[in-house]
Amino acid sequence: MRTYRLALLGFGNVGQGLTTILRDHSERIAGQYGAEYRIVAVNTARRGCIYHPEGFDPGQLLSVYSETNRIDTVPAPYAGWDVLRVINESNADVIIDMTSSDLLSGEPAAGYIRAAIAQDRHVVTTNKGPVALHYPELSALAAERGVRLGVEGTVMGGTPVLRVGRDLLAAAGVARIQGILNGTTNYILTRMAEGESYESALAEAQMKGYAEANPAADVDGYDAAIKIVILSNLLLGVPLKLENVEREGIGNLSTKDIVRAQKVGEVWKLVAWVERGPDAVKACVKPMRLSLNHPLAGIAGATNAITFVTQLLGDVTIVGPGAGRVETGYAVLSDLLEIHQHMTR
Amino acid sequence: MRTYRLALLGFGNVGQGLTTILRDHSERIAGQYGAEYRIVAVNTARRGCIYHPEGFDPGQLLSVYSETNRIDTVPAPYAGWDVLRVINESNADVIIDMTSSDLLSGEPAAGYIRAAIAQDRHVVTTNKGPVALHYPELSALAAERGVRLGVEGTVMGGTPVLRVGRDLLAAAGVARIQGILNGTTNYILTRMAEGESYESALAEAQMKGYAEANPAADVDGYDAAIKIVILSNLLLGVPLKLENVEREGIGNLSTKDIVRAQKVGEVWKLVAWVERGPDAVKACVKPMRLSLNHPLAGIAGATNAITFVTQLLGDVTIVGPGAGRVETGYAVLSDLLEIHQHMTR
């Protein structure tokens, strides 16, 4: 049995999802993989920071946090450390970055990741900004120090599309990747097709916790565009920037448009794609009218899907949850297990 | 660059598909992976057997075979060796079993695999019988000798469902696996929904090379059932035998049944599933009426799909080609690359 000490940066949906998994499934995971995980630090921006070199009880973290809406109400030998002190001075083997960061600069998360790698700590991040903007630099730094950088949670939550693309389909020659990558807009379009107005569908998505408080990143297509940048950088090996992605959101679609499409057996979806061209890649996010037998037409609600168009294997599509507390927590777990497999080779 | 010498047992669709990939994509694969493959032996039951310790030109193998309908018309220093002599005396590093074998005994392929492992050769097989019947024994033998046994091609051709299940979803706790696993019957049902009779849809499937000359293994559900046995043994870790799978084919479905379902927005599919119960697993292959928003309802023609129902991640579905010459050849290539990754760790 090998034990890994974890520092959690952020304790929102993903952090709580991961902690829930560790509370309920540690025994099974230890039996299946011979790996054991201890949360030694939890850092939040506004709800306190705690550190315990021996590790916390995950159940206690969850119950105290839900009762008090703070994390520093959990008894701990050390409290109030800032993120860089946790990275530099704690005994964590893995720094798990679940903070939110600016999509245009990737900061402050990119700085945390650099600092963690410099301390020879493995890093897992669910943070799209630093991966979209700095992946080649960060993965080179990690390789240099002999540590791992896990990024599965940045696209489609726990549905393992990045590893399918990288480990299982790369040899087939991936020529194009297209998908429905944003759960909020897909939920809104699904509800509009059922007769809701845009405004009330958006309000529903916000109530269900899919949409951001400021929904622009979702409805204007930024979130899908940044995921396309990540897919291009990681799976096509072609550096792409957010400004290279042609982008149109769903704001111009009316319920009337959607009903009109339905009458001729078609459906509107916000489709994101990236394609290897003869010289460069082309990438785009925009609403498209799909016929009902299109593989992405049936993807409803907050579900996401990606189709890999390959030379040797034709089209392979993966459909799964694109968000969700435990589902994205699973993305972190799968990166942690990959670190373990790498360390025990 | 590492070179692997390959012995091909069988030169039907899969063997020719693999040879086509090696003819057209060797340079790209060598660049991506640092692995190079040489076909040193080709054995067929009725079209001759050839061996060349230095390797054959894949293009020549394909063109001579297509011109003469024999393989021993390719110039070779040795010819006429039987399978066991190739296994025992050739210089092949990997024995690729693409023979056909009895689904009830797994022979003669299981014997070839045992012999190859005993000679410390890696094995890749696309043969369902030996994997369904003898996987625990064969994988234990391979582990003992320190060689690899690749079986990705036994289910859904090159679509990498076995490795997704084993490497990427096992930690999520797979509780149930269900899918459309037989391309022939799915093609027939798709055409019947378009108005064809059962008989003419079957004739079409045979003409397109999907169905066996004796189509009983497809239409009676044996092929799907044996794939469910493989999925259960490999991914649920529960030994299951063909006779434990409740099985009903599509022979009792009429075009009238199918049209009647369509009128109420439903579709008939031959669905195979296996589920972990409190004490044992339950497994079944039978025609089911699915509503159009069911994730398997839209899987048309010779396409296959599998849904993994997991504890932590909900449903994850993979859709891709279930057959095809190059597509199944890709399954062999992906197993070869896994051997390479294992050897160069």
mmCIF file of C-alpha atoms in Angstrom, chain B residues 185 189 198 215-222 224 246-253 268-271 285-288:
data_model
loop_
_atom_site.group_PDB
_atom_site.id
_atom_site.type_symbol
_atom_site.label_atom_id
_atom_site.label_comp_id
_atom_site.label_asym_id
_atom_site.label_seq_id
_atom_site.Cartn_x
_atom_site.Cartn_y
_atom_site.Cartn_z
ATOM 1 C CA THR B 185 -28.150 -7.773 -36.471
ATOM 2 C CA LEU B 189 -32.874 -4.128 -37.763
ATOM 3 C CA TYR B 198 -35.819 -9.693 -42.683
ATOM 4 C CA PRO B 215 -25.587 -16.270 -39.998
ATOM 5 C CA ALA B 216 -26.807 -18.185 -36.942
ATOM 6 C CA ALA B 217 -23.998 -16.884 -34.682
ATOM 7 C CA ASP B 218 -25.171 -13.330 -35.428
ATOM 8 C CA VAL B 219 -28.958 -13.548 -35.632
ATOM 9 C CA ASP B 220 -29.393 -16.023 -32.783
ATOM 10 C CA GLY B 221 -27.410 -13.747 -30.463
ATOM 11 C CA TYR B 222 -24.405 -16.041 -29.875
ATOM 12 C CA ALA B 224 -23.262 -10.763 -28.741
ATOM 13 C CA GLU B 246 -30.001 -15.631 -21.253
ATOM 14 C CA ARG B 247 -30.244 -15.362 -25.012
ATOM 15 C CA GLU B 248 -32.870 -14.561 -27.623
ATOM 16 C CA GLY B 249 -32.090 -13.698 -31.246
ATOM 17 C CA ILE B 250 -33.891 -11.437 -33.695
ATOM 18 C CA GLY B 251 -35.514 -14.276 -35.698
ATOM 19 C CA ASN B 252 -38.955 -13.701 -34.205
ATOM 20 C CA LEU B 253 -39.124 -10.000 -35.098
ATOM 21 C CA TRP B 268 -36.144 -2.415 -31.685
ATOM 22 C CA LYS B 269 -32.495 -3.159 -30.908
ATOM 23 C CA LEU B 270 -30.667 -6.358 -30.000
ATOM 24 C CA VAL B 271 -29.334 -5.296 -26.594
ATOM 25 C CA VAL B 285 -28.993 -10.771 -24.923
ATOM 26 C CA LYS B 286 -32.409 -10.010 -26.339
ATOM 27 C CA PRO B 287 -34.370 -7.689 -28.617
ATOM 28 C CA MET B 288 -35.611 -4.633 -26.697
#
